[in-house]
XYZ file of N, CA, C and O in Angstrom:
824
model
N 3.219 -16.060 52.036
C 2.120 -16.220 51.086
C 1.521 -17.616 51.225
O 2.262 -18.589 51.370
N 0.107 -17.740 51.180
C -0.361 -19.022 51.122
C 0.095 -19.735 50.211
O 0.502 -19.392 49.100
N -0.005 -21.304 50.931
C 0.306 -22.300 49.991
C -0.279 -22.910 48.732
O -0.949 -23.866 49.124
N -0.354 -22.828 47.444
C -1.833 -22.834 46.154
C -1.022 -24.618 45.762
O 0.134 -25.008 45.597
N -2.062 -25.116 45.755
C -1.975 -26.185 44.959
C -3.174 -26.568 43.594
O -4.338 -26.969 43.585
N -2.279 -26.237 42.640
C -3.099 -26.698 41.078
C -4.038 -27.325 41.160
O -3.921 -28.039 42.156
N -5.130 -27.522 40.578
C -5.965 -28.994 40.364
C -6.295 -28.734 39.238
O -7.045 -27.774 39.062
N -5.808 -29.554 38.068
C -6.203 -29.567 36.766
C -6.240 -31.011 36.018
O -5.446 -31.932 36.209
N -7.132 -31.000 35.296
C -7.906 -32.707 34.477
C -8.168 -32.130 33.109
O -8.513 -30.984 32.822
N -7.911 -33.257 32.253
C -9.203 -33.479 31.034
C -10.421 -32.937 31.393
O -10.565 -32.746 32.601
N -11.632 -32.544 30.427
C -12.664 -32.544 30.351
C -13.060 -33.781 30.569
O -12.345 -34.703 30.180
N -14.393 -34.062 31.299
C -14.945 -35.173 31.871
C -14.199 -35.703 33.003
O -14.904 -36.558 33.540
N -12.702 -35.529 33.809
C -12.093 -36.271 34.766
C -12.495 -36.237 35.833
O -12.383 -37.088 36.715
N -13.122 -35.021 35.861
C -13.911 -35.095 37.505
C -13.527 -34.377 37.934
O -13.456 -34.597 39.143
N -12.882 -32.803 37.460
C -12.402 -31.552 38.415
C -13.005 -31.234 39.509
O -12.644 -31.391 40.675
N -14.311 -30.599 38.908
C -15.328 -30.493 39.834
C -15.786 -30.868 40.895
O -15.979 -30.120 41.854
N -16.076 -32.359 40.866
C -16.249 -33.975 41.739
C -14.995 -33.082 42.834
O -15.280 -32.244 43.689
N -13.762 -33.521 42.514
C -12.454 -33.192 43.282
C -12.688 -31.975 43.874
O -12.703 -31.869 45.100
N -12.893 -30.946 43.060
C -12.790 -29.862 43.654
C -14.201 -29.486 44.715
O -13.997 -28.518 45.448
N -14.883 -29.816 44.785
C -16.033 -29.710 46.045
C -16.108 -30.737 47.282
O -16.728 -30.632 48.340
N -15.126 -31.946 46.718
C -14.777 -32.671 47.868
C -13.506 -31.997 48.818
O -13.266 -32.415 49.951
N -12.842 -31.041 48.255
C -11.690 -30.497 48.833
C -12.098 -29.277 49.896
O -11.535 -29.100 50.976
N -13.721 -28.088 49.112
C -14.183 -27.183 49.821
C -15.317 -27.947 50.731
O -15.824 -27.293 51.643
N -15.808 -29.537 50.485
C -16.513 -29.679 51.564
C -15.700 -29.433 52.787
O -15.988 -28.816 53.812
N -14.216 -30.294 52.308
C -13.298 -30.229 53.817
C -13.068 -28.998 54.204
O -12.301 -29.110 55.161
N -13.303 -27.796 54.003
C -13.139 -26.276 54.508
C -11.916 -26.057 53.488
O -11.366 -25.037 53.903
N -11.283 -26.476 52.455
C -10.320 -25.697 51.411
C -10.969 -24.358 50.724
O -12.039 -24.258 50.123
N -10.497 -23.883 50.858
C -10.533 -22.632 49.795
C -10.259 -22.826 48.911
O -9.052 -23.040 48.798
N -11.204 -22.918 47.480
C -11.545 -23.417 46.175
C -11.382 -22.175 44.847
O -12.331 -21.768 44.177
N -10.157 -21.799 44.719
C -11.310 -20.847 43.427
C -10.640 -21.986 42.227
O -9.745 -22.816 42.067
N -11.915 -21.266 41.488
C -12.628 -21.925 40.098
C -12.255 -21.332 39.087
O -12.910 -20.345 38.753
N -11.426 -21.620 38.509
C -11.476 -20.605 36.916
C -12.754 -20.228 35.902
O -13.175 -19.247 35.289
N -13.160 -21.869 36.152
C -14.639 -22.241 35.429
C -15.356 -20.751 35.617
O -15.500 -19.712 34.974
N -15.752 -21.371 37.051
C -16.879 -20.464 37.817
C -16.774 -18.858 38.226
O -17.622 -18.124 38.733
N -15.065 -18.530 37.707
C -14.996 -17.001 37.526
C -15.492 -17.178 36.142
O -16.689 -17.013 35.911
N -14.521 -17.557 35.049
C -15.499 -17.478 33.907
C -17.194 -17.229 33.610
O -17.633 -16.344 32.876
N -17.781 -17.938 34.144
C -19.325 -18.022 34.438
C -19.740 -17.087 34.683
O -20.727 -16.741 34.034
N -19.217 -16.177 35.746
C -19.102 -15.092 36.540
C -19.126 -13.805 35.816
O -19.947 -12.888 35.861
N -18.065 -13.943 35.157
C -17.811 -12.612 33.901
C -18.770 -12.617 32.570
O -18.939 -11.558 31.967
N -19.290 -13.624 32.198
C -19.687 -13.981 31.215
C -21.593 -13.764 31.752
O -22.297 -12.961 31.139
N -21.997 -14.360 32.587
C -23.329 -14.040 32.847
C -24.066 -12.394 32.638
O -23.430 -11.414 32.250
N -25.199 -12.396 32.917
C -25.897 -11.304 32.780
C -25.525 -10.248 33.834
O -25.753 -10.229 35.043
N -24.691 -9.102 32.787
C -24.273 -8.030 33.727
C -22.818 -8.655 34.249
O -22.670 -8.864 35.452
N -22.113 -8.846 33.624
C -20.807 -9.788 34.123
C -19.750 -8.923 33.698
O -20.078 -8.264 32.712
N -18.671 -8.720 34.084
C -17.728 -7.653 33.653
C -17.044 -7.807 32.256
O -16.339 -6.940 31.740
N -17.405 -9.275 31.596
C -16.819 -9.319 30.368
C -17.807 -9.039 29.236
O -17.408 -8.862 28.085
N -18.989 -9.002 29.544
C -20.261 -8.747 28.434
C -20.153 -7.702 27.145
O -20.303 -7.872 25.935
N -19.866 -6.684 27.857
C -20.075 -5.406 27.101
C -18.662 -5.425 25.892
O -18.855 -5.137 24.711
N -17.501 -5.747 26.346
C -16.765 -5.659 25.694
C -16.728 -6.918 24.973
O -15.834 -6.790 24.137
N -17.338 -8.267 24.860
C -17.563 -9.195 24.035
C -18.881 -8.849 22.857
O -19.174 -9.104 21.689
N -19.201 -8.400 23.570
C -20.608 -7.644 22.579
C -20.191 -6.690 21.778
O -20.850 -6.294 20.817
N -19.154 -6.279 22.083
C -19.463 -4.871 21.182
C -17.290 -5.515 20.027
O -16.578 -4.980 19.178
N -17.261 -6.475 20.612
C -16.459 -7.530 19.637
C -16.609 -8.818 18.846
O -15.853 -9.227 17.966
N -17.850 -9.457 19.368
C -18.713 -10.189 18.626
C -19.863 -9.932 17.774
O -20.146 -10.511 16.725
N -20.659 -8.743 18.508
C -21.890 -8.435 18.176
C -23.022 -8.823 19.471
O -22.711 -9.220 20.595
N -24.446 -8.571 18.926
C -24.973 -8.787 19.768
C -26.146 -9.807 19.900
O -27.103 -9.909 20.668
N -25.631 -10.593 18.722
C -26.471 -11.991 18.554
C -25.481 -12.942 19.352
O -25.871 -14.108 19.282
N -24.265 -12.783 20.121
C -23.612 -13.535 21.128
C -23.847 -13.425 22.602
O -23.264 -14.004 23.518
N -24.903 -12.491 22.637
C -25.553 -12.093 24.263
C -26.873 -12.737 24.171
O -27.606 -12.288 23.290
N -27.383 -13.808 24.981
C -28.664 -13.971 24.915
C -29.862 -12.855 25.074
O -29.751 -11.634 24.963
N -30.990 -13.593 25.356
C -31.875 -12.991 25.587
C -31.986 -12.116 27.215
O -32.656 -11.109 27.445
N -31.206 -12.789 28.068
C -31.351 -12.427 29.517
C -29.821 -11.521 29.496
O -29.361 -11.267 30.609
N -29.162 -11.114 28.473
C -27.831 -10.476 28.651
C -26.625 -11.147 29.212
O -25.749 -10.567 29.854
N -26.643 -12.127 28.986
C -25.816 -13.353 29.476
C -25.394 -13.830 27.951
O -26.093 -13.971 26.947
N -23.520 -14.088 28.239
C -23.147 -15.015 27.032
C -23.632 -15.838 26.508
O -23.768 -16.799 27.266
N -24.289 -16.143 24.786
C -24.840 -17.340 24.284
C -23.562 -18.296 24.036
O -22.883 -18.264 23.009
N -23.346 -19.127 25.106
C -22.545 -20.288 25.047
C -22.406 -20.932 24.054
O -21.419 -20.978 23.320
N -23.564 -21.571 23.952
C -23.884 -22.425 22.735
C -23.016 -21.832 21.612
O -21.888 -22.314 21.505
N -23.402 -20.789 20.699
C -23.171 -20.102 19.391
C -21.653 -19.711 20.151
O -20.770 -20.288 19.517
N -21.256 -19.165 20.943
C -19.632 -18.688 20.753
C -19.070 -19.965 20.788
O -18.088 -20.144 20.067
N -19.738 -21.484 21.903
C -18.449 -22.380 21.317
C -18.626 -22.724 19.917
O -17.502 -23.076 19.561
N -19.374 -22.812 18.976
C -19.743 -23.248 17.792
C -18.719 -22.176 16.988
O -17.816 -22.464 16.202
N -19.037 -21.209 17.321
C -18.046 -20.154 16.526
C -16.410 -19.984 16.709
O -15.724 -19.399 15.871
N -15.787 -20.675 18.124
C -14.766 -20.191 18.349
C -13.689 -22.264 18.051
O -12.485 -22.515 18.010
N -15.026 -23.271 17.916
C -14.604 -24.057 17.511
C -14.252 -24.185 15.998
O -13.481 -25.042 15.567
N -14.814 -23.360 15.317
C -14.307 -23.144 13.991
C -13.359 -22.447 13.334
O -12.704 -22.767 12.342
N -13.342 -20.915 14.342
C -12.442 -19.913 13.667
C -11.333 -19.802 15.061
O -11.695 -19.794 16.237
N -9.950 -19.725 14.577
C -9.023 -20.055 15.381
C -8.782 -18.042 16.109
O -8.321 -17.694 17.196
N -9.332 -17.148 14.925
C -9.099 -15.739 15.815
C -10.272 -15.350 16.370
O -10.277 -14.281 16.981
N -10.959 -15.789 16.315
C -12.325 -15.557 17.242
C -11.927 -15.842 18.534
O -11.813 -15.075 19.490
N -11.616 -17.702 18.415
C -11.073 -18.232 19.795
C -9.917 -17.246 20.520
O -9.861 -17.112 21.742
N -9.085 -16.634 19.665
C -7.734 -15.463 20.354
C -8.889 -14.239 20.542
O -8.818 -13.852 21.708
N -9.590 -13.738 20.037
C -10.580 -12.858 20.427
C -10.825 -12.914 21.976
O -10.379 -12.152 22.834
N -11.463 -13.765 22.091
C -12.401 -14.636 23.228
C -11.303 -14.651 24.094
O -11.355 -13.946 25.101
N -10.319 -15.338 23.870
C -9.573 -15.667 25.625
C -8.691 -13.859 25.384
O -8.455 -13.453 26.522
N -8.441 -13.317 24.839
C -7.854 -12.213 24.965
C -8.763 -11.481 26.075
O -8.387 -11.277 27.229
N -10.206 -11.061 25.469
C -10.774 -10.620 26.555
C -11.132 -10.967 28.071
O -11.090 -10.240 29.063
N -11.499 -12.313 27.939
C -11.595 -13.234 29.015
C -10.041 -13.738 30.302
O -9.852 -13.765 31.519
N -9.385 -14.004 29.214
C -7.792 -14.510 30.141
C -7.417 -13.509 31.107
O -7.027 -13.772 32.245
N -7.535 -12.437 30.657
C -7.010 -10.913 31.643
C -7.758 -10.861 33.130
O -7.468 -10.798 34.324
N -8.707 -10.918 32.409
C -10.238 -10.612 33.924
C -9.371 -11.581 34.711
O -8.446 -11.254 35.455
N -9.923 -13.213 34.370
C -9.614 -13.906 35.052
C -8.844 -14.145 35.974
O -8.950 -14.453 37.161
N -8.014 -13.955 35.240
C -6.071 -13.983 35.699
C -6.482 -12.502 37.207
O -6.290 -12.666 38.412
N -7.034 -11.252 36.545
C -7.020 -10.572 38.055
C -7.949 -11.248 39.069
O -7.710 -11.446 40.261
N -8.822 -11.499 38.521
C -10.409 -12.100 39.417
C -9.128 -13.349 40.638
O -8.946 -13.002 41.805
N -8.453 -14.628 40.101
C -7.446 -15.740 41.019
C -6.749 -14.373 41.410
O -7.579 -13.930 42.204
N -5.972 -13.651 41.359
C -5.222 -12.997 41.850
C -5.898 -12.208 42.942
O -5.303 -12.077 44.011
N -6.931 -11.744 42.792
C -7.861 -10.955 44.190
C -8.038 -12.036 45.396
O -7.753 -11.852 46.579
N -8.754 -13.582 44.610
C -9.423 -14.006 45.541
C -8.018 -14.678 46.622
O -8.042 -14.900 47.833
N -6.997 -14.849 45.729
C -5.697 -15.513 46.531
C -5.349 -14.427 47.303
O -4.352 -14.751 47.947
N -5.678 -13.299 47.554
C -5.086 -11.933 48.385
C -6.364 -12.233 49.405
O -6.180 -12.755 50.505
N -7.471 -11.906 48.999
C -8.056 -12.288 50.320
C -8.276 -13.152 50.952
O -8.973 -13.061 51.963
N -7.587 -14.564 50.418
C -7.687 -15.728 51.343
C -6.152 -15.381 51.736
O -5.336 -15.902 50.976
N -5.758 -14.808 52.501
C -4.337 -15.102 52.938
C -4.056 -15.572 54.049
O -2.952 -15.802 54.540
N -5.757 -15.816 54.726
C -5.285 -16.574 56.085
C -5.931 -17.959 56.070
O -6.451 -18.424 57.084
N -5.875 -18.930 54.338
C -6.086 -20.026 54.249
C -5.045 -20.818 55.244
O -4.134 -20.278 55.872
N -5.430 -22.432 55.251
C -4.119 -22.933 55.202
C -3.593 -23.027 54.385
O -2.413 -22.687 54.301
N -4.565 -23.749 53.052
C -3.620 -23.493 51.902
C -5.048 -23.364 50.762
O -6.222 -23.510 51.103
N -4.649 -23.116 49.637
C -5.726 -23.133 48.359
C -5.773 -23.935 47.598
O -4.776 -24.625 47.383
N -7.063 -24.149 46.851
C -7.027 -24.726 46.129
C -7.374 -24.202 44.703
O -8.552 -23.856 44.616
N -6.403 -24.008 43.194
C -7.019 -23.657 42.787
C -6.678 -24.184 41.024
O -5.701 -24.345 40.294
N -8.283 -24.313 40.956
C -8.890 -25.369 39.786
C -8.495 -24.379 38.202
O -8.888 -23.222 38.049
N -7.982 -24.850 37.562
C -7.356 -24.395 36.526
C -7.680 -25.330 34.801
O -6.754 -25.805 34.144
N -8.697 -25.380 34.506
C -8.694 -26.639 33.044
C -7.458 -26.987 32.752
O -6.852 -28.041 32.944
N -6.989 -25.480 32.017
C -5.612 -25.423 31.246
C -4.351 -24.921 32.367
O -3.556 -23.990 32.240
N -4.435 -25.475 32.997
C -2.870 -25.177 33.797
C -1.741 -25.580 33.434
O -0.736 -24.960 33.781
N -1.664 -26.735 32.637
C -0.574 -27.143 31.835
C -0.123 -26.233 30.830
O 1.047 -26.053 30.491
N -1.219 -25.634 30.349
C -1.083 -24.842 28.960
C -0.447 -23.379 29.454
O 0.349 -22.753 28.754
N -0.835 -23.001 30.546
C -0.618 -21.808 31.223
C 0.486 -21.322 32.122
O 0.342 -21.292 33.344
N 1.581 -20.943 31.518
C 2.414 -20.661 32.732
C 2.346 -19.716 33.938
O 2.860 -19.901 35.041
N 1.602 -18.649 33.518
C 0.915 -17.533 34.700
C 0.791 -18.698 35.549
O 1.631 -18.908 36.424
N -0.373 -19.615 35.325
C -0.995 -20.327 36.437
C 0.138 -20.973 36.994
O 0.202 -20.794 38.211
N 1.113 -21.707 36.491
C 1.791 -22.699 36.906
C 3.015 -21.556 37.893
O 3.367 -21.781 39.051
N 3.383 -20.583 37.199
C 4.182 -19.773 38.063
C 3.540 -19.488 39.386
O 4.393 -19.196 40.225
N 2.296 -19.477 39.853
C 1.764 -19.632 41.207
C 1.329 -20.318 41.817
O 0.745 -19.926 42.827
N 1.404 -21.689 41.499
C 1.362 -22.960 42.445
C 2.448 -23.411 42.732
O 3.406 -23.285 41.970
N 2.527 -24.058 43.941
C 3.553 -24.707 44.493
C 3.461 -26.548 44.426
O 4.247 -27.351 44.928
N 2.350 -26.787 43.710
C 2.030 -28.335 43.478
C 0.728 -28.607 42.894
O -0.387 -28.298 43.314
N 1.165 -29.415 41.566
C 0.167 -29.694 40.778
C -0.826 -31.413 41.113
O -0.441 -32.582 41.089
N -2.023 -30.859 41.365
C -2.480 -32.105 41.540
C -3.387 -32.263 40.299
O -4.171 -31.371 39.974
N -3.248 -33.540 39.543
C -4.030 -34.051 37.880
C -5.064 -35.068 38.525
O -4.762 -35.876 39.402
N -6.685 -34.873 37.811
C -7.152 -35.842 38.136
C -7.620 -36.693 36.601
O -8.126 -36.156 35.616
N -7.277 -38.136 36.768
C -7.202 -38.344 35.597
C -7.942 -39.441 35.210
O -8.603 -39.949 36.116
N -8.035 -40.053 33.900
C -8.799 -40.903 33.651
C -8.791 -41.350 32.690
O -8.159 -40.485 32.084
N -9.067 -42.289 31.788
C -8.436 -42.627 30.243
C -9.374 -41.714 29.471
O -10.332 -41.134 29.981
N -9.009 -41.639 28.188
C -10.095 -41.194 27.338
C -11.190 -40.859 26.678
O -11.794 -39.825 26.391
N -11.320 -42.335 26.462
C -13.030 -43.035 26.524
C -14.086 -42.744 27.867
O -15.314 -42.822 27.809
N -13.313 -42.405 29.030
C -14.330 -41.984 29.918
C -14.207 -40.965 30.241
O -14.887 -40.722 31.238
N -13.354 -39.752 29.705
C -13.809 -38.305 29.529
C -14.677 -38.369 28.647
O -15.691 -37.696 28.830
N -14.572 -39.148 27.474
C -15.651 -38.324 26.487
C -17.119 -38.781 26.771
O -18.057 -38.024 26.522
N -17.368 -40.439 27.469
C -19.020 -40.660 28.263
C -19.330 -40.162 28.972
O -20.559 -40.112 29.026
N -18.470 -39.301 30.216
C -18.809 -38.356 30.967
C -18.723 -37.019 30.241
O -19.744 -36.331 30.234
N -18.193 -36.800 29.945
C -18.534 -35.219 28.975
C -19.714 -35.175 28.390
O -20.571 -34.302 28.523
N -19.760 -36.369 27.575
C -21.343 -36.224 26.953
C -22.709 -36.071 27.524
O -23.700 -35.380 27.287
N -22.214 -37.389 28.737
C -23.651 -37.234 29.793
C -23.747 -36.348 30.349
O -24.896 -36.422 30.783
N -23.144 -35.064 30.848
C -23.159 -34.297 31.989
C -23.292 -33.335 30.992
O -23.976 -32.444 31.495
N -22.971 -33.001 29.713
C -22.649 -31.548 29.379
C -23.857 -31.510 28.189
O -24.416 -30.443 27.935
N -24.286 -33.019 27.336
C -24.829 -32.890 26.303
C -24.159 -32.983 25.084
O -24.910 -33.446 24.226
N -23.253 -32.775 24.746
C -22.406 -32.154 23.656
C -22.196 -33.649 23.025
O -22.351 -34.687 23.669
N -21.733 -33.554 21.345
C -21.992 -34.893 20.747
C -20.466 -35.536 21.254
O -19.667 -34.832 21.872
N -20.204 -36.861 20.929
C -19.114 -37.066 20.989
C -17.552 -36.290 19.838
O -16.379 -36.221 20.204
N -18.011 -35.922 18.748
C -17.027 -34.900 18.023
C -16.447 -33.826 18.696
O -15.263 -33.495 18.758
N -17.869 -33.112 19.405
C -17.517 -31.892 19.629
C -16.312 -32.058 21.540
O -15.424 -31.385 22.065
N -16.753 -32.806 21.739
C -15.932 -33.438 22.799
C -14.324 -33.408 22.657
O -13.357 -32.829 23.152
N -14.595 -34.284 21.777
C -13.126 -34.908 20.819
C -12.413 -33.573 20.487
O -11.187 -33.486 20.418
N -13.389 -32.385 20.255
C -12.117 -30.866 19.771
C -11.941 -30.208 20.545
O -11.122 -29.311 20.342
N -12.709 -30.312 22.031
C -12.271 -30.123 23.128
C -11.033 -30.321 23.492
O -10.165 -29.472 23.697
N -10.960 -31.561 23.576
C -9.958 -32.340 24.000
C -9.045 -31.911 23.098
O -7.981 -31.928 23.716
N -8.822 -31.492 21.864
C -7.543 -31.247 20.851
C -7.060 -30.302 21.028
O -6.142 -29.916 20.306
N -7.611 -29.461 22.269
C -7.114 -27.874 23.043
C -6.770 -28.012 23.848
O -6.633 -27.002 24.538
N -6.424 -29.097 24.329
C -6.440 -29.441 26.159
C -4.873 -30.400 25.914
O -4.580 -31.128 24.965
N -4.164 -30.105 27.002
C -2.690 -30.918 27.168
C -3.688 -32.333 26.768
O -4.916 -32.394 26.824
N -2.603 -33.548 26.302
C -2.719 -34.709 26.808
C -3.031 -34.855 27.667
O -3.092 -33.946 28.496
N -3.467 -36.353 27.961
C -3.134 -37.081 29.290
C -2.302 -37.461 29.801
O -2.256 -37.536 31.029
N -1.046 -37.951 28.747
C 0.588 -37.936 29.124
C 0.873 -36.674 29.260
O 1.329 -36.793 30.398
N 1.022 -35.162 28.963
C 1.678 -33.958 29.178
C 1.204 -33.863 30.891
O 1.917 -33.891 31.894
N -0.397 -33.733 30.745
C -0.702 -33.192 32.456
C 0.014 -34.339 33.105
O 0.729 -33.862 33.986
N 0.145 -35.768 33.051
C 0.535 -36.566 34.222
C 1.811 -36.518 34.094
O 2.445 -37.197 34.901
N 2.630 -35.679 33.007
C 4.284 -35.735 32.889
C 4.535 -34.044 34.404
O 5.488 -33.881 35.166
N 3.544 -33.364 34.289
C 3.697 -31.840 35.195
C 3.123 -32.605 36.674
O 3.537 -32.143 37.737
N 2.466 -33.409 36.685
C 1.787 -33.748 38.461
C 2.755 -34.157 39.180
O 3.763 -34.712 38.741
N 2.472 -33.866 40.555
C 3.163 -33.662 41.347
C 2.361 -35.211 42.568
O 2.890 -35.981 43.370
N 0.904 -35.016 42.085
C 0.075 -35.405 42.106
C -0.863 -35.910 41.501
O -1.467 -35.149 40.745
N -1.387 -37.492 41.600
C -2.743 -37.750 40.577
C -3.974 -38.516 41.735
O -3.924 -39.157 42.785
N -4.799 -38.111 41.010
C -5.966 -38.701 41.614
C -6.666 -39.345 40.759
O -7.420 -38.521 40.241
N -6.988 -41.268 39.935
C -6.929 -42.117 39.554
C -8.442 -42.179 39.781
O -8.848 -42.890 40.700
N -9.420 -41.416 38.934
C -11.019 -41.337 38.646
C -11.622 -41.773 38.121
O -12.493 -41.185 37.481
N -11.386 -43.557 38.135
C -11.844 -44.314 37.219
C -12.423 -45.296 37.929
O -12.547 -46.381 37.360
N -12.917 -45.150 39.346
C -13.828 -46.030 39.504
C -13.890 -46.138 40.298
O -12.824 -46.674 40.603
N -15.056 -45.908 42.046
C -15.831 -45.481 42.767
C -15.929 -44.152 43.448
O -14.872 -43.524 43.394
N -16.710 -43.673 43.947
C -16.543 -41.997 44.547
C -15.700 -42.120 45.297
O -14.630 -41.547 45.093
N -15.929 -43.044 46.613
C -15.183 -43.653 47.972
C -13.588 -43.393 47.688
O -12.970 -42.463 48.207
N -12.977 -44.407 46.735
C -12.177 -44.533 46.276
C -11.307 -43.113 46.009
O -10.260 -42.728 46.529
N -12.083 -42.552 45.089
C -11.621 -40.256 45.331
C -11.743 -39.683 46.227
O -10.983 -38.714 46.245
N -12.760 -39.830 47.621
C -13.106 -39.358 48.421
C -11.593 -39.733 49.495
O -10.981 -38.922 50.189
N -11.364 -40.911 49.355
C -10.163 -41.728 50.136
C -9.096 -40.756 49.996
O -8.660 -40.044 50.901
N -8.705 -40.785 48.766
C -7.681 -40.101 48.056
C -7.872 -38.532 48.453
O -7.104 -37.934 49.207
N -8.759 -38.089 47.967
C -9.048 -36.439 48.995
C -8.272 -36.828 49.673
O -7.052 -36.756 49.527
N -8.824 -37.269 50.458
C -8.448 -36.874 52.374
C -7.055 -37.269 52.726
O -6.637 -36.593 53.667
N -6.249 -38.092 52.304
C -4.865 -38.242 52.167
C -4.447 -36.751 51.771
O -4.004 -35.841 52.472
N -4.821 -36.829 50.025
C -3.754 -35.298 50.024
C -3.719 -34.324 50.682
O -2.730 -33.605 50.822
N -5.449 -34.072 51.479
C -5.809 -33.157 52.052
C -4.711 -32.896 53.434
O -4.273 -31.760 53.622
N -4.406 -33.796 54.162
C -3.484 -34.229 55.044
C -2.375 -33.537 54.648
O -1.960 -32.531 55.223
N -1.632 -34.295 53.202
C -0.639 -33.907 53.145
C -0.504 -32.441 52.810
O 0.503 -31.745 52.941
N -1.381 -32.185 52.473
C -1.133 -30.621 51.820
C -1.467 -29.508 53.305
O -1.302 -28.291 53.223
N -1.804 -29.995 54.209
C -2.007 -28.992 55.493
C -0.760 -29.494 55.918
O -0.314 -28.527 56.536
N 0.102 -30.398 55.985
C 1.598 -30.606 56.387
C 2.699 -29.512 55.554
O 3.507 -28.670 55.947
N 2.443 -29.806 54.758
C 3.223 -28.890 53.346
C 3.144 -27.577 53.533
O 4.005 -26.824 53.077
N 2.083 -27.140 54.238
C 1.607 -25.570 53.681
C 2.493 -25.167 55.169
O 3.346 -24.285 55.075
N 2.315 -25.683 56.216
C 3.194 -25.635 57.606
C 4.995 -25.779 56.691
O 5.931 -24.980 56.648
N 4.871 -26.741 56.273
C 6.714 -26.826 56.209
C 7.537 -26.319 55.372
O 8.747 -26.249 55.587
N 6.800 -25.792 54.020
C 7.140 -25.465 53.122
C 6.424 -23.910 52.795
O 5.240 -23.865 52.460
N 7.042 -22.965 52.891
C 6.315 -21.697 53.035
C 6.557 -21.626 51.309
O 7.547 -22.073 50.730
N 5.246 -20.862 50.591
C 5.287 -20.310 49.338
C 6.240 -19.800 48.926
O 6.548 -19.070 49.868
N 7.170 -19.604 47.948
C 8.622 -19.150 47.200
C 8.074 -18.166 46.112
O 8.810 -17.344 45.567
N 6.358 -18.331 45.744
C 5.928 -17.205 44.214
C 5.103 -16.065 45.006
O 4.624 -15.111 44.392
């Protein structure tokens, strides 16, 4: 079985950043995010059954999840939020499980997880967690600038999300995103190294 290595951060740490510097190098990337996105867009396999469990003032106008209003709603009510990942967590969880079957002639994967700490499914199928991390204060200026969102709503983000001590207590790996691209880009390409050594010496055990 291919070799999967984790990549999971705070909001604002720079998953993303990391994770497209890894598929520029030819890694095989899946996204939890971007399955999410996936299911949730217009005509997406999670629509119909969120609609017809939310209603249908939670589907925009183009039949695509209204983001906006479900995080507003699922930041308030704690069974909405169990609503929401009930329907959503399942897909997902098969959606990584397909795409890791048809990459089986990676060298190894990469795959991006928010909550991987929180998740043992996920963690039961990696063989090495890489955290990209960053202090606090600059998840929440980058969260804000990139996403919009006020600094509060940031802040309850973050009150769903491991620490920054829990994820760097599970890494196996960190990548230290606090200051130049170069500097991450550097760091890529090291692990990148090491992890095409690893995936040769150390065959998958999950």
């Amino acid at each position: 079985m291919t070799f999967i290595v984790g990549l999971t951060g705070g909001i604002g740490c720079g998953k993303s950043t990391v994770g497209q510097q890894f598929a520029d190098l030819g890694v095989d990337v899946i996204d939890t995010d971007t399955i999410a996105h996936a299911l949730t867009q217009a005509h997406g396999s999670a629509i119909l059954e969120i609609a017809s469990a939310f209603g249908e003032r939670y589907i925009n106008q183009h039949g695509a999840l209204d983001r906006e209003r479900m995080r507003e709603l699922v930041f308030t009510d704690a069974n909405a939020k169990a609503k929401l990942e009930a329907i959503l967590h399942p897909l997902i969880y098969q959606a990584v499980i397909a795409a890791i079957a048809s990459a089986d002639d990676a060298a190894y994967i990469l795959l991006v997880v928010p909550l991987l700490i929180e998740s043992k499914r996920y963690l039961d199928i990696v063989q090495r967690v890489l955290v990209v991390d960053c202090d606090e204060q600059q998840q929440i200026n980058r969260a804000m600038a990139r996403s919009g969102l006020t600094e509060q709503a940031v802040q309850r983000i973050m009150q769903n999300q491991a620490t920054r001590q829990q994820r760097l207590q599970h890494a196996d790996d960190v990548i230290l995103n606090t200051s130049s691209l170069d500097f991450v880009q550097q760091r890529v390409m090291e692990l990148h190294k090491t992890y095409l050594t690893q995936a040769q010496i150390l065959p998958a055990t999950h």
